[in-house]
Amino acid sequence: MKMLTRDSQPLIKRLLPLLLLPLCVFFSSCFQLIEEITVNTDGSGNLALTANLSQSRSKLASVMLLDSVNGHKVPSKAEIRKEMEEVARTLRSVKGIKNVTHTADFDNYIFTVRFSFADVGNLNDITALIFDKLDVPMIDNSSYSYLPGGKAFIRNYMPDPRAKSEYQQLKEVDKAVFENATYTSIYRFDRTVAAQSNSRAKIAASKKAVMLQCGVRDLIEGKANISNHIQLAQ
Amino acid sequence: MNRFFQTITALFLVLSVSAQDLAHKIPNDAFAVVNIRTDHFFKLMSVDDFDRSNIGKIIIEKSRQADLQEVNSIADFGIALDRPGYFYATLSDSIVYLSFLLPIADVEKVEAHFAKGETVSSHGKFRSFTKAATGDSVIFAWDETMLSITTPSLVDGYFLQDDVAERYGIRNYSYADYYNQPVDEEATDWGSVEWWADSVYADTAAWDEVAAVADSVYAEADSVAYEYDDYNDATLLGENQDEENLYDTYYAADQEIKRKLANEWGEAFVESQFNSVPVASVLTNRSYLSSVSKDALATLWIPSFEAIYTALLPELLDFGESGDLFSYYGSLQVGLFADKEGFKLRSQMELEDSMAKTFKRIYGRKLNRKFLKYINVDEAIGLFALSMDTRAYLEELPGLLKNTYANLFEQYKDDISLGADLVSLLLDEAAIAKTAKGDALFVLNGLAEQEVPYISYEYDEDYNYTEVEATKVETIPDFLLMFSSDDVSLYNRIMTYTTRKGYVTEDDGVYRLSQEDLPFELVFTRKNGVVFVGTSVEQLASIVAGSYQGKVDRQTRRLLTKNKFAGLLSARKLSKEVPTEQLVSLDRYIAFQKIFGSMGDFYFKSDGVKGNHISAEFVARTPQGYDNAIQYLFGLVDYALDQR
């Protein structure tokens, strides 16, 4: 994976206003991130990313009326839409990516991006590109791979120590935003899963899906490991 | 070390052996005078109590760290604690003096602490030393009864005037001067550079040609060292390789002249403090005397409100040719009090006759007493009342705009005047005043909990997920806003229109506005010439039905009805209203309850214009269990420091 070293604002500080996260003074708030990947035998598949902020809907509705909160600029609906269109445009330009769609539901504050990929390896290119687009520096700490012959799907994740350090430097009011936020990953296959290596993850009754849930704060602080080696039946 | 003492003295400016009030040293024309009543402060809190407080301990500890082992109490600094100290500023076109005058109780202690390690000069009646501080120097001078700490600061703009600069030998050499100097001295044919303007841009020459000529000029420029990079390199300056950087040299020389001037004038000023008394002291000024109160902790008196602007922003004078910027405002007096009721910040400003008349008209309305029926003081966390006359305000507004802004922006005087008249022409003051008469009352009844829906997900056994509606409890403000309005037909028309369009729904005279963008529902109604806007359907329904049971005590009634502006906030009630689950951790909950749960009420009020004065007061009430506000404040500080 290419190494992006563009270093300007810290990662979390850049993501904060984008995700509309600086919500309120000292009250906690909630959001859910869901990553759902379906992998076919030939390594192609679909990905859906969902950011559900509806639990903080009324606060966001108030925040959207302001120019800034806790010193972070609040993007307008138009700016958020534009940013999402920009992400979609970038995705379309990646070789192997097609059927890119996105939605922005400002009644419930739910945002989704979906697309198909020709090869699991495309996901690594996309991650790098999106981080680059957001001007977020990235190190080689996350990757997806699919072993030849469809033997296994491997999700590698190493916590970024910079993310933890930046999180710790955040003001308490901003940290509170992450307190009850959750991350969910669902990986689906057209064959059954023989085994998986992450103790947090569970295999579905059909044996064709693996789900993992953890707190976003644990993810940032490196307390949650989301790496997984999923062995598929041959 | 002296910086430390300056901080202490600024905080606790204390007194002297002399029975004479040091105010007689302050000239009648001082720009501002602060009277700091340390005597009153130490009546409210004994010196022993102060020394035992965390703040007192910190001061003593810092003194010991500064090698003042003999300091065991705030009283050991030698400054008298039983009489007032002063801070005052005097301004002239060329210099500003900022001076503390502190009465001395024990001159030996003052010398031991303030003058430790300094080179002290004796001037007969008094002794002094000068301490270089950032930017300006500070002169410490004292005799047996008074310590003066004075900072003279030159007014830069004054010394930029050519005749003044010439008189004092100041060059005011600029970077531009430096940049141009070699041209004159070297007699370079700088005309070749002027083609930039003359031949190239003016003649719109081809870009290739420009580049070629530009190169040639740079070559010439190099020869006389005009490159920016060479600016600080003295060896490249012209033929004389030893020539110094002229800007730095001249700047340093100018600064030295100014430093000497400031010191010379400052010393003369300090000498006059000890060797003479002003022809007329501030004690002869009735306006100042009226600002002084023996019950205050500190009072501030500024003889001219306009002077604040002209002194701090002299550029403003360049805008207004007439010189009448804020001339409608006179002296400003501010007093900080601490008594059994609490901390009080009182301010009063003098108004010129016509302005006083204008404000009297604007604040000519009284609060509609019908509002009081809809307050429940047992529940209300906060109240804010406003009583003004919309019609008078709209009629006076053009005049106010003209008086203030037309003078401030002289070049747009005609435009502003015309604009103000046009606004007046377009507005139907009477009609607007009929719709909103100008009095209003906002009541924060509490923080209500409301169940709000949100989207979550349910996962089946194969981890397929579907959206489901979940609910959570959120805290929203519960408020009621009331304002007087006589225009019933307009209200009815608006409500009929918005109901027909589906923006609002009506139920027994209560209109509800639900909108996705609003975090809470707004409800409206109108009764007996009062329009109500609130968040509680039940409250408005009971108002319409005439069954609402309000409760208002005498104190709150007086606060709201006897003033033109008034507000009240109960920190204690607010702390009870914040739901426990919102204060995420136990530590946070305890700290929050400890600090806010024991706080008294806050209120502010202004009774408008009385005579030629407009005044306002802010009060932080002392909660039960404390003798006075000072003890309460120190209790809070002690608590906060103990939590570190």
Short mmCIF file of C-alpha atoms in Angstrom, two decimals, chain A residues 35 141-144 153-159 183 185 187 196-202 210-212 214 219 222-230:
data_model
loop_
_atom_site.label_atom_id
_atom_site.label_comp_id
_atom_site.label_asym_id
_atom_site.label_seq_id
_atom_site.Cartn_x
_atom_site.Cartn_y
_atom_site.Cartn_z
CA GLU A 35 -18.71 -1.54 7.19
CA ASN A 141 -1.56 0.00 9.10
CA SER A 142 -4.65 -1.38 7.45
CA SER A 143 -5.23 -3.69 4.54
CA TYR A 144 -7.60 -6.23 3.03
CA PHE A 153 -10.02 -13.30 3.56
CA ILE A 154 -7.57 -11.35 5.69
CA ARG A 155 -8.24 -8.05 7.39
CA ASN A 156 -5.11 -6.52 8.85
CA TYR A 157 -5.38 -3.63 11.22
CA MET A 158 -2.72 -2.03 13.41
CA PRO A 159 -3.79 0.87 15.60
CA TYR A 183 -18.06 0.34 14.85
CA SER A 185 -17.93 -4.81 10.43
CA TYR A 187 -17.94 -9.69 6.02
CA GLN A 196 -11.86 -17.00 12.03
CA SER A 197 -9.11 -15.68 14.29
CA ASN A 198 -10.65 -12.72 16.15
CA SER A 199 -12.16 -13.52 19.53
CA ARG A 200 -14.49 -10.49 19.34
CA ALA A 201 -16.00 -11.64 16.04
CA LYS A 202 -18.86 -14.07 15.62
CA VAL A 210 -18.60 -12.81 10.23
CA MET A 211 -19.56 -9.82 12.38
CA LEU A 212 -17.43 -7.78 14.78
CA CYS A 214 -16.48 -2.56 19.13
CA LEU A 219 -10.47 1.40 18.11
CA GLY A 222 -5.79 0.61 20.21
CA LYS A 223 -7.74 -1.38 22.80
CA ALA A 224 -9.81 -3.19 20.19
CA ASN A 225 -8.22 -5.43 17.61
CA ILE A 226 -10.27 -5.80 14.44
CA SER A 227 -7.73 -7.83 12.47
CA ASN A 228 -9.08 -11.13 11.33
CA HIS A 229 -7.94 -14.12 9.33
CA ILE A 230 -11.08 -15.75 7.96
#
